[in-house]
XYZ file of C-alpha atoms in Angstrom:
613
model
C 9.902 123.875 18.297
C 9.727 127.594 17.457
C 10.367 129.979 20.356
C 10.913 133.271 18.564
C 8.010 135.015 20.281
C 9.292 134.000 23.747
C 12.959 134.873 23.283
C 12.440 138.488 24.295
C 11.145 137.487 27.744
C 13.637 134.891 28.967
C 12.752 135.083 32.728
C 9.189 133.948 32.022
C 10.166 130.893 30.027
C 10.033 128.319 32.864
C 6.630 129.488 34.066
C 5.112 129.617 30.608
C 6.596 126.245 29.763
C 4.948 124.604 32.770
C 1.626 126.251 31.875
C 1.811 125.053 28.307
C 2.573 121.507 29.367
C -0.337 121.595 31.760
C -2.724 122.707 29.047
C -1.311 120.135 26.620
C -1.046 122.725 23.844
C 1.855 122.408 21.390
C 4.533 124.928 22.132
C 4.637 125.893 18.426
C 1.055 127.021 18.581
C 1.977 129.714 21.007
C 5.066 130.647 19.035
C 3.218 132.790 16.458
C 0.813 135.477 17.532
C -2.654 135.066 16.059
C -3.953 137.724 13.685
C -6.682 139.786 15.314
C -9.823 140.250 13.206
C -12.843 142.397 14.047
C -15.178 142.306 11.036
C -13.726 145.355 9.258
C -11.102 143.559 7.183
C -10.575 145.083 3.714
C -7.572 143.137 2.434
C -4.917 145.112 4.285
C -4.123 142.295 6.681
C -1.899 139.521 5.344
C -1.248 136.047 6.616
C 0.905 133.037 5.970
C 4.444 134.351 5.442
C 5.963 133.960 8.922
C 5.567 130.220 9.184
C 6.167 128.302 5.961
C 7.738 125.036 4.934
C 8.765 123.648 1.521
C 7.887 120.073 0.554
C 10.053 119.573 -2.575
C 8.507 116.220 -3.445
C 4.934 117.191 -2.603
C 4.747 113.886 -0.758
C 4.138 114.735 2.901
C 0.769 114.094 4.529
C -0.971 116.591 6.754
C 0.014 114.638 9.873
C 3.675 114.650 8.859
C 3.537 118.365 8.132
C 1.958 119.098 11.534
C 4.667 117.022 13.201
C 7.330 118.944 11.271
C 5.736 122.224 12.332
C 5.713 121.197 15.959
C 9.323 120.123 15.546
C 10.323 123.635 14.469
C 10.804 123.007 10.750
C 8.617 125.950 9.750
C 10.225 129.360 9.387
C 9.822 132.781 7.739
C 9.668 132.810 3.972
C 12.941 134.121 2.514
C 12.529 136.843 -0.073
C 9.908 139.521 -0.574
C 6.789 137.371 -0.628
C 7.323 134.783 -3.365
C 8.924 131.370 -3.041
C 10.522 131.788 -6.450
C 10.426 129.073 -9.073
C 10.347 125.893 -6.969
C 9.120 122.339 -7.385
C 6.737 120.625 -5.014
C 4.406 122.250 -2.504
C 4.583 124.910 0.186
C 2.810 124.825 3.542
C 1.818 127.858 5.545
C 0.487 128.015 9.103
C -1.298 130.975 10.718
C -4.024 131.675 13.284
C -6.973 134.106 13.372
C -8.451 135.519 16.571
C -11.974 136.978 16.643
C -11.755 139.972 18.964
C -15.506 140.633 18.859
C -18.416 139.152 20.778
C -20.142 138.143 17.539
C -19.434 135.404 15.054
C -17.378 136.475 12.026
C -17.484 135.358 8.414
C -14.220 136.060 6.588
C -12.822 135.394 3.109
C -9.153 134.480 2.810
C -7.937 135.460 -0.702
C -4.911 134.004 -2.443
C -3.140 137.055 -3.904
C -2.001 135.740 -7.282
C -3.309 133.803 -10.275
C -0.612 131.197 -10.950
C -1.497 128.623 -8.273
C -2.726 125.230 -9.440
C -4.225 123.943 -6.193
C -4.867 125.153 -2.657
C -5.869 122.924 0.253
C -7.009 124.444 3.570
C -7.123 122.761 6.976
C -8.274 124.216 10.311
C -8.668 123.546 14.021
C -9.690 125.548 17.020
C -6.792 126.771 19.121
C -6.566 125.464 22.650
C -7.516 121.938 21.680
C -5.293 118.980 21.001
C -7.412 117.817 18.120
C -6.133 117.243 14.598
C -6.571 119.659 11.731
C -9.721 119.032 9.771
C -10.034 119.504 6.028
C -11.730 122.800 5.244
C -11.717 122.723 1.424
C -9.564 122.174 -1.658
C -9.545 124.607 -4.552
C -8.047 123.539 -7.865
C -7.694 125.137 -11.238
C -8.448 121.731 -12.709
C -11.867 121.630 -11.101
C -14.947 123.256 -12.648
C -15.342 126.849 -11.600
C -18.713 126.088 -9.989
C -16.910 124.069 -7.296
C -15.532 127.243 -5.797
C -17.494 128.398 -2.737
C -16.952 132.058 -3.689
C -17.324 133.214 -7.314
C -14.025 134.987 -7.790
C -11.278 134.916 -10.402
C -8.764 134.039 -7.650
C -8.918 131.367 -4.944
C -11.097 132.426 -1.969
C -11.344 130.387 1.239
C -14.359 131.327 3.408
C -13.928 130.791 7.163
C -16.203 131.162 10.179
C -15.029 132.276 13.626
C -17.092 132.049 16.785
C -17.119 135.027 19.195
C -13.682 135.349 20.789
C -12.445 132.197 19.012
C -8.873 131.676 17.868
C -8.557 129.244 15.009
C -5.409 127.787 13.482
C -5.068 127.147 9.749
C -2.700 125.061 7.701
C -2.663 125.841 3.972
C -1.023 123.808 1.242
C -0.050 125.509 -2.034
C 0.701 123.256 -5.015
C 2.040 124.119 -8.461
C 2.589 120.598 -9.856
C 6.086 120.375 -11.400
C 7.316 123.886 -10.548
C 5.819 127.250 -9.931
C 5.662 130.461 -7.966
C 3.835 130.523 -4.642
C 2.775 133.548 -2.592
C 1.948 132.212 0.883
C 0.702 135.581 2.119
C -3.086 135.793 1.754
C -5.403 138.755 2.160
C -8.163 138.806 4.762
C -11.546 140.278 3.794
C -15.056 140.509 5.026
C -17.394 139.133 2.322
C -18.966 142.547 1.688
C -15.641 144.309 1.319
C -14.397 141.550 -0.980
C -17.476 141.830 -3.195
C -17.139 145.603 -3.417
C -13.440 145.360 -4.264
C -14.066 142.630 -6.809
C -16.805 144.688 -8.499
C -14.473 147.675 -8.912
C -11.671 145.395 -10.051
C -13.837 143.611 -12.621
C -15.268 146.888 -13.935
C -11.751 148.304 -14.373
C -10.587 145.207 -16.229
C -13.735 145.299 -18.382
C -12.898 148.916 -19.248
C -9.417 147.829 -20.299
C -10.782 144.978 -22.410
C -13.276 147.345 -24.065
C -10.421 149.700 -24.885
C -8.378 146.855 -26.369
C -11.370 145.796 -28.456
C -12.023 149.314 -29.791
C -8.355 149.739 -30.681
C -8.456 146.419 -32.509
C -11.568 147.411 -34.483
C -10.194 150.843 -35.398
C -6.940 149.277 -36.554
C -8.771 146.646 -38.576
C -10.762 149.380 -40.333
C -7.530 151.286 -40.933
C -5.932 148.158 -42.373
C -8.858 147.551 -44.721
C -8.820 151.209 -45.801
C -5.068 151.480 -46.371
C -3.938 147.889 -46.902
C -1.100 148.501 -44.431
C 0.314 145.444 -42.638
C 0.988 147.610 -39.587
C -2.727 148.104 -38.939
C -3.530 144.417 -39.323
C -0.669 143.404 -37.013
C -1.760 145.964 -34.416
C -5.384 144.771 -34.603
C -4.381 141.162 -33.936
C -1.989 142.289 -31.196
C -4.802 144.201 -29.427
C -7.107 141.165 -29.545
C -4.372 138.952 -28.142
C -4.088 141.375 -25.206
C -7.698 140.652 -24.266
C -7.095 136.926 -24.491
C -3.922 136.854 -22.435
C -5.049 139.112 -19.597
C -8.475 137.516 -19.369
C -6.778 134.119 -19.084
C -3.945 135.123 -16.745
C -6.204 137.053 -14.384
C -8.686 134.183 -14.198
C -11.633 135.686 -16.074
C -11.488 133.119 -18.857
C -11.989 130.348 -16.280
C -14.681 132.345 -14.515
C -16.768 133.283 -17.550
C -15.752 131.197 -20.581
C -13.994 127.880 -19.913
C -15.685 127.028 -16.626
C -14.992 123.304 -17.018
C -11.763 121.524 -17.972
C -9.616 124.639 -17.639
C -5.882 123.978 -17.770
C -2.953 126.082 -16.567
C -1.293 125.825 -19.975
C -3.973 128.087 -21.442
C -2.239 130.970 -19.648
C 1.101 130.090 -21.198
C -0.460 129.567 -24.622
C -2.175 132.965 -24.562
C 0.996 134.579 -23.228
C 3.123 133.042 -25.980
C 0.658 134.130 -28.677
C 0.584 137.693 -27.327
C 4.365 137.922 -27.131
C 4.650 136.636 -30.693
C 2.008 139.088 -31.931
C 3.769 141.951 -30.155
C 7.148 141.055 -31.629
C 5.708 140.611 -35.111
C 3.993 144.007 -34.851
C 7.167 145.654 -33.517
C 9.238 144.132 -36.309
C 6.818 145.441 -38.950
C 6.323 148.826 -37.311
C 10.016 149.520 -36.726
C 11.107 147.855 -39.992
C 14.015 146.200 -38.182
C 14.758 143.828 -41.021
C 15.473 146.749 -43.335
C 17.048 149.341 -41.050
C 18.556 147.416 -38.088
C 19.527 143.955 -39.392
C 21.734 143.123 -36.395
C 19.076 143.993 -33.844
C 16.568 142.195 -36.040
C 18.416 138.959 -35.221
C 17.783 139.600 -31.529
C 14.091 140.166 -32.286
C 14.042 136.871 -34.162
C 15.667 135.214 -31.135
C 12.907 136.611 -28.940
C 10.337 135.260 -31.378
C 12.032 131.849 -31.233
C 11.879 131.952 -27.423
C 8.173 132.810 -27.619
C 7.716 129.862 -29.973
C 9.393 127.581 -27.404
C 7.009 128.956 -24.801
C 4.098 128.096 -27.059
C 5.456 124.581 -27.650
C 6.038 124.049 -23.929
C 2.485 125.169 -23.186
C 0.921 123.032 -25.914
C 2.856 119.938 -24.757
C 2.222 120.730 -21.064
C 5.942 121.048 -20.280
C 5.461 123.436 -17.403
C 9.129 123.936 -16.553
C 9.926 124.888 -20.157
C 6.948 127.217 -20.244
C 7.882 128.948 -17.004
C 11.536 129.342 -17.978
C 10.772 130.701 -21.455
C 8.105 133.134 -20.270
C 10.465 134.470 -17.594
C 13.208 134.786 -20.230
C 10.774 136.545 -22.555
C 9.967 139.082 -19.860
C 13.647 139.663 -19.139
C 14.361 140.165 -22.871
C 11.683 142.832 -23.239
C 14.179 145.704 -22.684
C 15.634 144.932 -26.118
C 12.641 146.458 -27.896
C 12.970 149.980 -26.424
C 16.625 149.872 -27.480
C 15.557 149.043 -31.029
C 13.064 151.916 -30.881
C 15.784 154.329 -29.782
C 18.073 153.171 -32.583
C 15.321 153.711 -35.147
C 14.641 157.135 -33.626
C 18.300 158.011 -34.077
C 17.919 156.937 -37.698
C 15.158 159.520 -38.186
C 11.937 157.647 -37.343
C 10.057 160.072 -35.075
C 7.368 157.569 -34.152
C 9.993 155.092 -32.930
C 10.668 157.136 -29.771
C 6.960 156.986 -28.904
C 7.038 153.241 -29.520
C 10.081 152.930 -27.232
C 8.215 154.823 -24.504
C 5.149 152.605 -24.885
C 7.164 149.408 -24.802
C 9.116 150.699 -21.788
C 5.904 151.179 -19.809
C 4.926 147.574 -20.439
C 8.485 146.359 -20.008
C 8.843 147.912 -16.563
C 5.607 146.328 -15.413
C 6.532 142.917 -16.753
C 10.063 143.064 -15.383
C 8.696 144.042 -11.989
C 6.293 141.099 -12.269
C 9.197 138.804 -13.112
C 11.165 140.021 -10.083
C 8.032 139.726 -7.968
C 7.570 136.125 -9.102
C 11.208 135.419 -8.319
C 10.797 136.863 -4.816
C 12.900 140.008 -5.235
C 10.002 142.484 -5.173
C 7.144 142.458 -2.697
C 3.760 141.431 -4.039
C 1.226 144.250 -3.846
C -1.817 145.610 -5.631
C 0.243 147.985 -7.803
C 2.723 145.496 -9.251
C -0.051 142.892 -9.607
C -2.123 145.133 -11.882
C 0.741 147.096 -13.362
C 1.246 144.709 -16.319
C -2.374 144.853 -17.632
C -2.696 148.599 -17.093
C 0.791 149.165 -18.551
C -0.236 146.963 -21.450
C -3.288 149.148 -22.020
C -1.152 152.290 -21.820
C 1.308 150.667 -24.196
C -1.409 150.046 -26.763
C -2.702 153.615 -26.492
C 0.799 154.999 -26.875
C 1.515 152.706 -29.821
C -1.704 153.907 -31.439
C -0.373 157.433 -31.030
C 2.901 156.269 -32.586
C 0.950 154.797 -35.496
C -0.823 158.131 -35.872
C 2.532 159.905 -35.940
C 3.791 157.435 -38.523
C 0.683 157.851 -40.673
C 1.053 161.633 -40.430
C 4.731 161.374 -41.357
C 3.952 159.092 -44.287
C 1.203 161.474 -45.405
C 3.629 164.388 -45.228
C 6.234 162.393 -47.115
C 3.576 161.499 -49.653
C 2.610 165.148 -50.014
C 6.256 166.140 -50.375
C 6.742 163.395 -52.947
C 3.574 164.461 -54.776
C 4.694 168.095 -54.732
C 8.111 167.112 -55.995
C 6.502 164.906 -58.622
C 4.133 167.734 -59.578
C 7.039 170.169 -59.838
C 8.954 167.584 -61.829
C 5.972 167.193 -64.145
C 5.669 170.959 -64.484
C 9.377 171.239 -65.243
C 9.102 168.342 -67.658
C 6.038 169.948 -69.220
C 7.826 173.278 -69.565
C 10.896 171.546 -70.952
C 8.717 169.515 -73.295
C 6.860 172.649 -74.416
C 10.179 174.387 -74.964
C 11.393 171.404 -76.921
C 8.137 171.286 -78.880
C 8.309 174.998 -79.577
C 11.961 174.754 -80.558
C 11.228 171.736 -82.700
C 8.205 173.511 -84.196
C 10.352 176.509 -85.044
C 12.943 174.183 -86.495
C 10.271 172.405 -88.499
C 8.779 175.706 -89.633
C 12.216 176.940 -90.595
C 12.914 173.647 -92.304
C 9.555 173.881 -94.011
C 10.266 177.406 -95.126
C 13.703 176.315 -96.233
C 12.265 173.364 -98.073
C 9.611 175.530 -99.662
C 12.242 178.063 -100.571
C 14.465 175.380 -102.002
C 11.495 173.959 -103.836
C 10.693 177.420 -105.234
C 14.222 178.773 -105.670
C 16.930 178.072 -108.156
C 19.904 176.973 -106.011
C 22.505 178.654 -108.220
C 21.051 182.099 -108.769
C 18.657 182.402 -105.814
C 15.714 183.435 -107.986
C 12.566 181.499 -108.759
C 12.950 178.139 -110.406
C 10.783 177.087 -113.335
C 7.974 175.578 -111.146
C 7.801 178.610 -108.863
C 7.908 180.975 -111.846
C 5.028 179.222 -113.531
C 2.927 179.095 -110.316
C 3.452 182.783 -109.477
C 2.879 183.757 -113.082
C -0.507 182.013 -113.155
C -1.601 183.931 -110.050
C -0.284 187.183 -111.532
C -2.185 186.578 -114.774
C -5.461 185.981 -112.926
C -4.990 189.141 -110.883
C -4.170 191.147 -114.033
C -7.261 189.813 -115.816
C -9.530 190.810 -112.893
C -7.982 194.263 -112.910
C -8.078 194.429 -116.717
C -4.308 194.975 -116.915
C -2.020 194.022 -119.786
C 0.898 191.694 -119.063
C 3.977 190.883 -121.104
C 6.479 188.054 -120.863
C 10.177 188.612 -121.565
C 12.253 185.507 -122.237
C 16.065 185.888 -121.958
C 18.803 183.691 -123.337
C 22.514 184.395 -122.706
C 24.247 184.496 -126.038
C 26.966 181.922 -126.693
C 26.752 180.626 -123.144
C 28.191 177.236 -124.134
C 31.380 178.898 -125.327
C 31.716 180.611 -121.913
C 31.673 177.203 -120.223
C 33.997 175.689 -122.756
C 36.484 178.571 -122.699
C 36.442 179.681 -119.084
C 34.993 176.690 -117.303
C 31.675 175.931 -115.638
C 32.570 177.975 -112.547
C 32.816 181.076 -114.652
C 29.648 180.038 -116.433
C 27.862 179.802 -113.037
C 29.268 183.210 -112.122
C 27.882 184.621 -115.399
C 24.422 183.241 -114.555
C 24.541 184.757 -111.058
C 25.707 188.141 -112.354
C 22.985 188.078 -114.985
C 20.295 187.351 -112.346
C 21.566 190.032 -109.967
C 21.591 192.570 -112.771
C 17.966 191.863 -113.748
C 16.793 191.813 -110.078
C 18.396 195.207 -109.573
C 16.405 196.748 -112.435
C 12.892 195.340 -111.963
C 10.031 195.927 -109.493
C 9.114 193.676 -106.570
C 5.811 192.901 -108.253
C 7.531 191.595 -111.371
C 7.894 187.830 -111.706
C 11.454 186.767 -112.555
C 12.774 183.223 -112.728
C 15.171 180.776 -114.309
C 13.433 178.552 -116.828
C 16.364 176.244 -117.377
C 20.002 176.415 -118.411
C 20.761 179.950 -119.586
C 17.057 180.818 -120.259
C 15.168 183.205 -117.928
C 11.643 184.602 -117.843
C 10.273 187.937 -116.658
C 6.516 188.602 -116.369
C 5.633 192.281 -116.065
C 2.408 194.289 -116.038
C 3.071 196.365 -119.130
C 1.649 196.729 -122.599
C 3.631 195.794 -125.705
C 5.316 199.157 -126.140
C 6.468 199.557 -122.537
C 7.513 195.901 -122.439
C 9.820 196.504 -125.381
C 11.315 199.577 -123.734
C 11.949 197.548 -120.591
C 13.543 194.763 -122.639
C 15.864 197.181 -124.407
C 16.879 198.776 -121.121
C 17.641 195.383 -119.569
C 19.564 194.268 -122.639
C 21.822 197.318 -122.303
C 22.475 196.573 -118.592
C 23.359 192.976 -119.454
C 25.839 194.101 -122.071
C 27.596 196.155 -119.397
C 28.356 193.149 -117.170
C 32.096 192.586 -116.691
C 33.586 189.461 -115.125
C 37.262 189.037 -114.295
C 38.334 185.551 -115.337
C 41.889 186.039 -114.039
C 43.314 186.273 -117.542
C 40.989 188.748 -119.164
C 37.580 190.466 -118.784
C 34.521 188.459 -119.750
C 31.580 190.203 -121.393
C 28.387 188.640 -122.694
C 25.032 189.663 -124.123
C 21.484 188.362 -124.106
C 18.752 187.861 -126.657
C 15.196 188.723 -125.553
C 11.832 187.529 -126.881
C 8.637 189.363 -125.931
C 5.064 188.026 -125.867
C 2.180 190.310 -124.952
C -0.718 188.693 -123.212
C -4.147 188.678 -124.872
C -7.321 188.379 -122.752
C -7.681 184.836 -121.424
C -4.161 183.775 -122.327
C -2.190 181.388 -120.170
C 1.428 181.392 -119.032
C 2.077 178.408 -121.260
C 0.819 180.387 -124.280
C 2.986 183.336 -123.382
C 6.009 181.054 -123.007
C 5.388 179.588 -126.430
C 5.030 182.994 -128.073
C 8.021 184.440 -126.226
C 10.125 181.437 -127.167
C 9.307 182.016 -130.856
C 10.193 185.678 -130.501
C 13.446 184.710 -128.791
C 14.239 182.391 -131.614
C 13.700 185.285 -134.014
C 16.009 187.518 -131.934
C 18.764 184.950 -131.962
C 18.246 184.370 -135.685
C 18.796 188.063 -136.283
C 22.279 187.941 -134.803
C 21.688 187.805 -131.049
C 21.868 190.680 -128.539
C 18.478 191.601 -129.986
C 14.935 192.157 -128.731
C 12.147 190.558 -130.767
C 8.434 190.878 -130.319
C 6.123 187.999 -131.122
C 4.068 190.242 -133.461
C 6.851 192.285 -134.953
C 9.980 191.767 -136.974
C 13.237 191.570 -135.080
C 15.042 194.950 -135.198
C 18.636 195.676 -134.733
C 19.765 197.890 -131.917
């Protein structure tokens, strides 16, 4: 029998004991002061934590529990409001006293969402009657069976004016679970008002999650980035998990045949989606391979949670979800590491994950009975989750901005590289063009020039001579062709060698070039024969030929043994109107033959006899 309330007044114990025996009221009933209610209750008053008892096997009947209560087996709940993860059922006893002169209608609200079944029993205080069954609320029952439409269990009670009524509540979680025996006391109007604000706030959060999911999906379609798709799915999973955990899925969607494992299933899916998104966003596989193994371990734990939920292994599901919550601090660490590696958006991700992590860790400690259950830590996880998603969206924006900047930098570098390459290519093209032009000029020169003497070769001489003849004909000028042949050139080669013969040819050419005009056409026709086309009549052409013959006779070459001298025979052909270079060559060649026939070192005209000089 509990006597805690009487221990402070020891002298009155005998008198009160006799009075209690006279009234035939169990001593335990007087041990706990009833909770005074006056019709203004707004959820601030709590009940059910001072007198609790644990039934590990969930096998005791109501009568046995009442007998245990009267025998003093009930006691204060250890911890900060939660029983912790325990098997079986918990019983809680409390009393309400109506302090008004009017009947009261009250709603007793279970404070959490994880309870499977709640059974309520009541009796009026001051009577020796048994507890009568008030109602049983079960998550397995259709939602319409609940007397009050609310996402959490609500037990409506009626109190007569001035009445004190005792209640015995049974909380069941099947195999194992967390129980919060303290329940909030409301008036129906205050409960409805609070529930309206609560539902509107949650609807706002869900709308935000949905918009973030849609925006990310559009971003994924536009960019093809896996990050956007992963974030979109992650945002949708947030709606699913919080709607299910907070009871709205049972209230609005799956009103019949709802099962507790749906909460674990949605939680496992959300955790997996979050880890997959984090792994993609932070690129842990590439940049933090060791920490990536921890992330994979967390994903494996989430997979076990999903398996436990699908197979209805509640203990496995509860253990894995608690472990998942306790492992959440790993992700901010990964974010900090990536930030140290240079990822600016990773620090924002670490902040976002920390907000959610703190809420979920507090929830885990609350479930384990280390932190007191209150409105803030109850709604911290969903609101922290919403804040997390907003912050992550900001992190994605930072990442997109960084990638855009990197893209611009890369494009600028690529553009500069292209410009440099273009300039280098143009320089190479220009250099190659100059080389080709020089090579072309060289080739043309080689094609037009005799390689030994440097003057025109036969082809170039003929081509230039044809042009010169046409110009002379248009200008009605007279042209003459002088054909030279070095006398006894073969004997020079035979006596002094071909090198000296080549030197004789070069000296001959230089001598002629030094005595003629730039407009005159001079070239080597072959061997020791040369041609000179000048714009002169027959008389002046002969004078020119004689002058050149004299200069040739003055050439002196040192052979190393003696001085080499040589002469040249010259044939002249004067051009008639309409004549061609071939005709002039023929006539000059005949004149040259005449000059050589006359003893060499002579000048002969095609129309005149060869004369001696």
